Coordinates of C-alpha atoms in Angstrom, one line a residue:
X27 CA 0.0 0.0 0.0
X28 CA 1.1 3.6 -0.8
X29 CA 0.6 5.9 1.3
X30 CA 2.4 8.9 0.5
X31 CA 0.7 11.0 -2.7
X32 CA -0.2 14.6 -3.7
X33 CA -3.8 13.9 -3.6
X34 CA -6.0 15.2 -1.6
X35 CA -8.9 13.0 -1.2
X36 CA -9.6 8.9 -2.0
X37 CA -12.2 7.5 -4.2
X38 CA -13.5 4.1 -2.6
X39 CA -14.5 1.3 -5.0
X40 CA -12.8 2.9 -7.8
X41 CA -12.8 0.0 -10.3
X42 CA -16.7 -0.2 -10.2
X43 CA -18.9 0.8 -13.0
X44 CA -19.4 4.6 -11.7
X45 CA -16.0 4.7 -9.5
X46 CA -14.3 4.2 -12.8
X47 CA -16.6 7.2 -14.6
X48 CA -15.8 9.5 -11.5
X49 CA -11.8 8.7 -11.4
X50 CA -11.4 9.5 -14.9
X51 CA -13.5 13.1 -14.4
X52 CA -11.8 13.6 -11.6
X53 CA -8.3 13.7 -13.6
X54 CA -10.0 15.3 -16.6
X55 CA -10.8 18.1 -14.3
X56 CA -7.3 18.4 -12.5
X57 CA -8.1 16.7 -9.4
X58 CA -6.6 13.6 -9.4
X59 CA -7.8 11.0 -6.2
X60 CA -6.1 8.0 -4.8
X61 CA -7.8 5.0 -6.1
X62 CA -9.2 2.9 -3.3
X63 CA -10.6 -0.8 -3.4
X64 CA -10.5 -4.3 -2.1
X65 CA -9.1 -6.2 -5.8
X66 CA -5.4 -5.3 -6.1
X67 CA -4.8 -6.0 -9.8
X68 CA -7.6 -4.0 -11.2
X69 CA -6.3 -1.2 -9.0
X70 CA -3.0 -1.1 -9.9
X71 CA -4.4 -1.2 -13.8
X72 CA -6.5 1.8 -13.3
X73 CA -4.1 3.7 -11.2
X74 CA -1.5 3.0 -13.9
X75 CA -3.5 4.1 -17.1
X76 CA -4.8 6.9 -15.1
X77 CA -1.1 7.9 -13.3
X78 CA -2.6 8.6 -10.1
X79 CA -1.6 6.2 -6.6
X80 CA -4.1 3.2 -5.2
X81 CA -4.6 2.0 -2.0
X82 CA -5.5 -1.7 -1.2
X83 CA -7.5 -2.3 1.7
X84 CA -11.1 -3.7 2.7
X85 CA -13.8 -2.3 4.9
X86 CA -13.6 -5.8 7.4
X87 CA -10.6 -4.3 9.3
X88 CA -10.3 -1.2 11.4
X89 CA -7.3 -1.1 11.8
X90 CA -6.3 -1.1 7.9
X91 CA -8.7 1.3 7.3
X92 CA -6.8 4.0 9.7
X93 CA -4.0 3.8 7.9
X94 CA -5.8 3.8 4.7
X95 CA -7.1 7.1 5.4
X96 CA -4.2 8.7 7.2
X97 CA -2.9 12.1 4.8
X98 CA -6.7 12.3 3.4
X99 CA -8.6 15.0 3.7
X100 CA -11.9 13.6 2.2
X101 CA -13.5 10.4 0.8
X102 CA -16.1 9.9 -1.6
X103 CA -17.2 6.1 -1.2
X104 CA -18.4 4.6 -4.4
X105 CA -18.8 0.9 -3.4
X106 CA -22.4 -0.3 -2.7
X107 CA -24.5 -1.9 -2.0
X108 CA -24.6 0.9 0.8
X109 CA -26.2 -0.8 3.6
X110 CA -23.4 -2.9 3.6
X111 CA -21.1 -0.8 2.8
X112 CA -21.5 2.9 4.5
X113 CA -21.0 2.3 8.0
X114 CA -17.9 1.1 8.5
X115 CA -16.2 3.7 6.0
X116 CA -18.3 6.5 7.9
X117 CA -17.0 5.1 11.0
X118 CA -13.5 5.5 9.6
X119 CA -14.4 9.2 8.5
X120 CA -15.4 10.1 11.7
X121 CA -12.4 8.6 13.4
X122 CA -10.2 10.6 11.2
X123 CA -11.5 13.3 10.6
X124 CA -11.7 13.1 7.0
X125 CA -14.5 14.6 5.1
X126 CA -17.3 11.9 3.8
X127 CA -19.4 12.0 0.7
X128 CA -21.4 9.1 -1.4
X129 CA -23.5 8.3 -4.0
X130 CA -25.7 5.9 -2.6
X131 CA -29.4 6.0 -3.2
X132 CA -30.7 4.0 -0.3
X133 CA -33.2 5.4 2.5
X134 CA -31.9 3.6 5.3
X135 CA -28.3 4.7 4.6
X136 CA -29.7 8.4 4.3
X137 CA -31.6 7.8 7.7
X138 CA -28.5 6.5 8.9
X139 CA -25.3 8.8 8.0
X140 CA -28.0 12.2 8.3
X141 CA -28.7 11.2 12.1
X142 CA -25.2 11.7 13.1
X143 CA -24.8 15.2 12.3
X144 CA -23.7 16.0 15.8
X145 CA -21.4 13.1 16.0
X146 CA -19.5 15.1 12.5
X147 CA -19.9 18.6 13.8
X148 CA -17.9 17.5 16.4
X149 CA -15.3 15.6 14.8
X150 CA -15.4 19.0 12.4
X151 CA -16.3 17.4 9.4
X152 CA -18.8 17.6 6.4
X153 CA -20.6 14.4 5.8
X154 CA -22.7 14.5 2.4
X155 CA -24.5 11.2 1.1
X156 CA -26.2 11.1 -2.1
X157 CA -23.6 13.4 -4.5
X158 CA -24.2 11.8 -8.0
X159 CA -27.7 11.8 -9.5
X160 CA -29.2 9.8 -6.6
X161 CA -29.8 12.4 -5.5
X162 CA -28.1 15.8 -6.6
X163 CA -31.3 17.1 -9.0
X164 CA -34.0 15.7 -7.2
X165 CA -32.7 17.2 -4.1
X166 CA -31.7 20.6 -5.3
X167 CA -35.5 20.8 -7.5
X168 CA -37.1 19.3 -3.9
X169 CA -35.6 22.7 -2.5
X170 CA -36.4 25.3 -5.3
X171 CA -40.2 24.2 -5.2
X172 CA -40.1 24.4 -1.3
X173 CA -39.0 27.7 -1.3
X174 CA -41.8 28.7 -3.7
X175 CA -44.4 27.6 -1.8
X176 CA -43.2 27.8 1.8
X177 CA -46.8 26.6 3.5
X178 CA -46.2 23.3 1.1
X179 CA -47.7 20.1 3.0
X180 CA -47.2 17.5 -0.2
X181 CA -43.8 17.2 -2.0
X182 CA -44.0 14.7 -5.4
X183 CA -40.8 14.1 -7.4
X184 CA -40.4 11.6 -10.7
X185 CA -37.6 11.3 -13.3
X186 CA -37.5 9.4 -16.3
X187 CA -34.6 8.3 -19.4
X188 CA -34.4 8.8 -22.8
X189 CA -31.5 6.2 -22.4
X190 CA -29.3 4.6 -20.7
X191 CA -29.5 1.3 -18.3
X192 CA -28.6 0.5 -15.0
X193 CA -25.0 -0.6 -14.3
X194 CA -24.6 -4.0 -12.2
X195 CA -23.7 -2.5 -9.0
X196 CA -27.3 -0.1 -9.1
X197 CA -28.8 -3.4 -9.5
X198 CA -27.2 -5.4 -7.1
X199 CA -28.4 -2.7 -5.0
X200 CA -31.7 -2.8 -6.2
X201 CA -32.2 -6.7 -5.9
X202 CA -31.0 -6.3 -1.8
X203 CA -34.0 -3.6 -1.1
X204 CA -36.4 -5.0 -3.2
X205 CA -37.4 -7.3 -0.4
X206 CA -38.4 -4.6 1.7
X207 CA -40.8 -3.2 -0.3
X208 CA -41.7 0.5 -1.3
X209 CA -42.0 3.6 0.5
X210 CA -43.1 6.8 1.1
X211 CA -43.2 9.7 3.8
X212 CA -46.7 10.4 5.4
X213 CA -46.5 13.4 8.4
X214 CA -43.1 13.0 8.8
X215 CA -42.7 9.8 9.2
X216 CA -41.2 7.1 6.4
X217 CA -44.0 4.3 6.0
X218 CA -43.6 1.2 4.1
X219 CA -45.8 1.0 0.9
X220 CA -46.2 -2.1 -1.9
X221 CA -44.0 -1.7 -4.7
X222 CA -45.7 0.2 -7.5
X223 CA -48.9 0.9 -5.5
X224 CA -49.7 4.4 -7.0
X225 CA -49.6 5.9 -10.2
X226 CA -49.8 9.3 -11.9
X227 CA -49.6 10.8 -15.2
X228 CA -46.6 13.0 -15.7
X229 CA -46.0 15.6 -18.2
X230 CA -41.9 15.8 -18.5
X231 CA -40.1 18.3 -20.8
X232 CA -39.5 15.6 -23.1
X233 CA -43.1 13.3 -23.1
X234 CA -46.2 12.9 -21.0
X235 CA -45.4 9.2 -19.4
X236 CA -47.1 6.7 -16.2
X237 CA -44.9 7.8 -13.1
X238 CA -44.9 4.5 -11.3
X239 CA -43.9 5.3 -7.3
X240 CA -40.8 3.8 -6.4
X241 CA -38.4 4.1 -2.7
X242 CA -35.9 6.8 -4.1
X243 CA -33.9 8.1 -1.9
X244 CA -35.6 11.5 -2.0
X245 CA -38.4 10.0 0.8
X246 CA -35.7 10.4 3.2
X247 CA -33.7 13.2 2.1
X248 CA -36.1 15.6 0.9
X249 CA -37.8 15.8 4.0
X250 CA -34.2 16.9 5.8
X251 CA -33.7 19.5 3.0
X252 CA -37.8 21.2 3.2
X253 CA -39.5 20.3 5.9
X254 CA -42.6 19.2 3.8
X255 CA -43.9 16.4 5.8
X256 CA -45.5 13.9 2.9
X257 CA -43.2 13.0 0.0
X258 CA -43.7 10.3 -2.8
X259 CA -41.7 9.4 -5.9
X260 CA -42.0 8.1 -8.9
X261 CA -40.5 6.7 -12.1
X262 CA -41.6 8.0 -15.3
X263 CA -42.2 4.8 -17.8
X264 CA -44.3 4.1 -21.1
X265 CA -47.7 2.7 -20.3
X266 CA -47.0 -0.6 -21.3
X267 CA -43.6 -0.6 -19.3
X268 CA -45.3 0.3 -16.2
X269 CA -47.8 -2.2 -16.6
X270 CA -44.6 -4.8 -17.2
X271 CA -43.0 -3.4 -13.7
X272 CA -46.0 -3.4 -11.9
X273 CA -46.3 -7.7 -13.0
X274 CA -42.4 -8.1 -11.9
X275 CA -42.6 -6.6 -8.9
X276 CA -45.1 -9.6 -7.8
X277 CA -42.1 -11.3 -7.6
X278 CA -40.2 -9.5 -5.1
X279 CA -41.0 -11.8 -1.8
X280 CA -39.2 -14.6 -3.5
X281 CA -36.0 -12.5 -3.3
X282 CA -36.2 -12.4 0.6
X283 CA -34.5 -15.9 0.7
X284 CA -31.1 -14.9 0.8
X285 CA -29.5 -17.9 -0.8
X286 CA -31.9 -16.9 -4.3
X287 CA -30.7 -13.3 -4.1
X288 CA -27.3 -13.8 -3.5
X289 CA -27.2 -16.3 -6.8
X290 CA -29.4 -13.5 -8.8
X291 CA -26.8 -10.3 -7.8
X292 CA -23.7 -13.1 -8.7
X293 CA -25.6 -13.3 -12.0
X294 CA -26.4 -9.5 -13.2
X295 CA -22.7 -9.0 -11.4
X296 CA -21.0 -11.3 -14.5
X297 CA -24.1 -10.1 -17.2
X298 CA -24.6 -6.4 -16.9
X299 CA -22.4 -3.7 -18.2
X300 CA -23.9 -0.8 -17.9
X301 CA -24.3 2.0 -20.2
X302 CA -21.9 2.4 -22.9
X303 CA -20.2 5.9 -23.8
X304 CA -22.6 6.4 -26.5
X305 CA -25.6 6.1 -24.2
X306 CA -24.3 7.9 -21.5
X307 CA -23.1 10.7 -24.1
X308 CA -26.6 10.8 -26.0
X309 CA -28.5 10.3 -22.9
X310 CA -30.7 12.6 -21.1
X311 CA -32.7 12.7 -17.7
X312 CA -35.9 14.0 -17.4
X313 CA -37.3 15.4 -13.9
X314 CA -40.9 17.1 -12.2
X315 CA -41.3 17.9 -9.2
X316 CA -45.0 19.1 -7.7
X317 CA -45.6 21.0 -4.0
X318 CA -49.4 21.2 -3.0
X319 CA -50.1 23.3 0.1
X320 CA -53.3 22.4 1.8
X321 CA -55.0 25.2 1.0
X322 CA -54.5 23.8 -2.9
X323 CA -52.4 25.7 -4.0
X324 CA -49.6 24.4 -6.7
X325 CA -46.0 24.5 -8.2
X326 CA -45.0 22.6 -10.5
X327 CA -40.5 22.5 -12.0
X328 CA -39.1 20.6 -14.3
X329 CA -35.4 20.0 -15.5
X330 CA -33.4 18.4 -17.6
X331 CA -30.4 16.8 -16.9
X332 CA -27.4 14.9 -18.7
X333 CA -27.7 10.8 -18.6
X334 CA -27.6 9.5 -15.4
X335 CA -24.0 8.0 -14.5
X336 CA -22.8 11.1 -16.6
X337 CA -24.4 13.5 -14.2
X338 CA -23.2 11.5 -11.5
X339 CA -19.8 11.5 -12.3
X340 CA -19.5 15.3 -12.6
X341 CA -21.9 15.9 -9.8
X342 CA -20.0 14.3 -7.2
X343 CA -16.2 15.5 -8.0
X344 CA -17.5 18.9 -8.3
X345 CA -19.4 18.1 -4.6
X346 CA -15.6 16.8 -3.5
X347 CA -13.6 19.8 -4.8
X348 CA -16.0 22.4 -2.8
X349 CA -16.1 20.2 0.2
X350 CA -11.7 20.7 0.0
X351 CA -12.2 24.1 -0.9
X352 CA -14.0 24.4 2.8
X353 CA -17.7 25.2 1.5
X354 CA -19.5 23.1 4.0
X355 CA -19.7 23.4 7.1
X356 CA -19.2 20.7 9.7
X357 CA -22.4 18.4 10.0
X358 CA -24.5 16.0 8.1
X359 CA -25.9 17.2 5.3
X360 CA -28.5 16.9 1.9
X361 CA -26.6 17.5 -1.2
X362 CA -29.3 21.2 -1.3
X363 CA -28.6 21.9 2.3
X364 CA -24.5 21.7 1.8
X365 CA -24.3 23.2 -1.4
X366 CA -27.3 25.5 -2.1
X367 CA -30.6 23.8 -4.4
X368 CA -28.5 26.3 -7.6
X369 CA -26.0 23.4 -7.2
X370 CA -27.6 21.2 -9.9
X371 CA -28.2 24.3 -12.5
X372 CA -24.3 24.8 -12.5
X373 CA -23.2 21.5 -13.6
X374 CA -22.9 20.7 -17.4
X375 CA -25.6 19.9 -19.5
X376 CA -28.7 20.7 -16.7
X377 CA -31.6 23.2 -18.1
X378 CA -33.7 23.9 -15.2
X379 CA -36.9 25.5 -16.9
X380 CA -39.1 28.1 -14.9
X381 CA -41.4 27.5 -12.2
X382 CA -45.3 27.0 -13.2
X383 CA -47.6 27.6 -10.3
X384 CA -51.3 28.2 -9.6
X385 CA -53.3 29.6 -6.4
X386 CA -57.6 28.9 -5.7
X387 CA -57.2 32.6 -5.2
X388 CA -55.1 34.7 -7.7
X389 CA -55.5 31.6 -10.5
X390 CA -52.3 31.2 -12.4
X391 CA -49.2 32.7 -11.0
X392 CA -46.8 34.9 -13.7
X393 CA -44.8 32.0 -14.6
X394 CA -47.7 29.3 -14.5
X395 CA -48.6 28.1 -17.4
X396 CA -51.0 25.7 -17.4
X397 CA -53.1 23.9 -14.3
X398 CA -51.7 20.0 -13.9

């Protein structure tokens, strides 16, 4: 293991799918990491055609990981699935008191590393989950809409694809929550809901599309960066694809016996790719986002974003170079709360379109322009 390097900060599971998308924007943009990881060879491989240093070491063993970390000022941890994964790296964070930021998706990991914002504001560092597009636009639109309608009691987010895929580590991720079902926040409190239960018709920039609800990461972290007490999300599909999704999901239960998901996630590990550079390149994300007071008032924002991975992989090393540059302050923190919901309009590629809005009172508002 090296330990000695210029670099600033490490970049945990490096040789994944989206590790290896941020390491190489990372050096494209002048800020080269260490590479960080349990497999030596692909490592070395990386840190070789890249020319920056690597570090070998697992999350099992405390120890190694203090002397991992030791000359680091930050970490962005890229090596799901994140329930596994986040604690003990956190844990390490803390210890040293080395800056932390991730790109999981995952509510209980959100729940988790957000409840111990004391525990960082004393160690003096900024702790930041969530940096890539799980869930850097959602978060920062969740905000913008909040701070239109400040008496807002219902918060509804969706996103959708115009290409693209999932990579094998978002769906090794996937297959270890399906089991527990879907969610969504009611009063405050996160409540567990069947996959799928509710639909909605969303109009998106691009096409009007069947948002099928879905346990994004925004239930939980939403509600840290608004306030607004009931959140849902959903994913924007064709008809006939939500009606496919909605069949699949039937099969969920049989993935709670471990052995069966295990073999599945050993399967798409070996099968799936992820998107190629023509689909990430080409791609584009599609987001809504809806507050309703309870008075019934409206607003409505929309954006649109570069491919998912692609956002994700610029998102988070610009997140990393303001965390070094000492923008956030110690604590836990939503990607909106730690950098400001204007984060997400200056990254490449994002068009965040103007606010629509309607009151029972006044009618349409000066940007509105149409009732939902």
């Amino acid at each position: 293991m090296t330990i000695a390097s210029p670099s600033r900060w490490l970049l945990y599971g490096a040789t994944g799918y989206t590790g290896r998308l941020v390491a190489a924007e990372a050096v494209a943009q002048g800020m080269p990491p260490i590479l960080a990881g349990r497999s030596a060879a692909p490592l070395h491989a990386l840190g070789h055609q890249l020319g920056v240093p690597v570090r070998v070491f697992s999350l099992d063993h405390g120890a190694a990981l203090a002397e991992a970390l030791e000359g680091v000022e930050a970490v962005l941890h890229c090596a799901g699935p994140f329930v596994w994964t986040s604690r003990p790296m956190l844990d390490a964070c803390l210890a040293a008191r080395v800056h932390y930021l991730d790109v999981t998706g995952e509510i209980p990991v959100f729940e988790a590393v957000l409840a111990r914002h004391g525990q960082a504001q004393e160690r003096g560092i900024a702790v930041v989950p969530g940096v890539g597009f799980d869930v850097v636009p959602t978060d920062c639109l969740a905000a913008r809409l909040a701070a239109a309608l400040p008496d807002a009691r219902r918060l509804e987010l969706a996103f959708a694809s115009s290409r693209g895929g999932w990579s094998a580590g978002t769906m090794r991720t996937m297959l270890e929550l399906l089991p527990r079902g879907g969610a969504e926040r009611r009063d405050g409190r996160i409540v567990p809901v069947p996959l799928a239960a509710f639909t909605r018709r969303i109009n998106f920039t691009h096409r009007r599309l069947v948002g099928v609800s879905i346990p994004w990461g925004d239930v939980s972290t939403a509600f840290h960066t608004t306030g607004i007490p009931s959140i849902r999300v959903y994913l924007g599909l064709p008809a006939a694809a939500a009606r496919r999704l909605r069949r699949l999901v039937r099969l969920a239960p049989a993935l709670r016996f471990a052995p069966l998901r295990r073999g599945v996630q050993w399967l798409v590990a070996r099968a799936v790719r992820g998107p190629d550079h023509e689909a990430r390149a080409s791609g584009r994300s599609y987001l809504w986002g809806e507050v309703r007071s309870g008075g019934g008032s409206w607003v409505q924002g929309r954006l649109v974003a570069p491919e998912g991975y692609a956002l994700t992989a610029a998102g988070a090393v610009e997140c990393v170079r303001r965390v070094l540059a000492g923008e956030v302050p110690p604590g836990a923190w939503t990607p909106a709360r730690a950098f400001g919901p204007q984060l997400v309009e200056q990254l490449p590629g994002v068009d965040v379109e103007p606010l629509t809005a309607w009151t029972p009172a006044g009618g349409a508002g000066a940007e509105a322009a149409h009732r939902p």
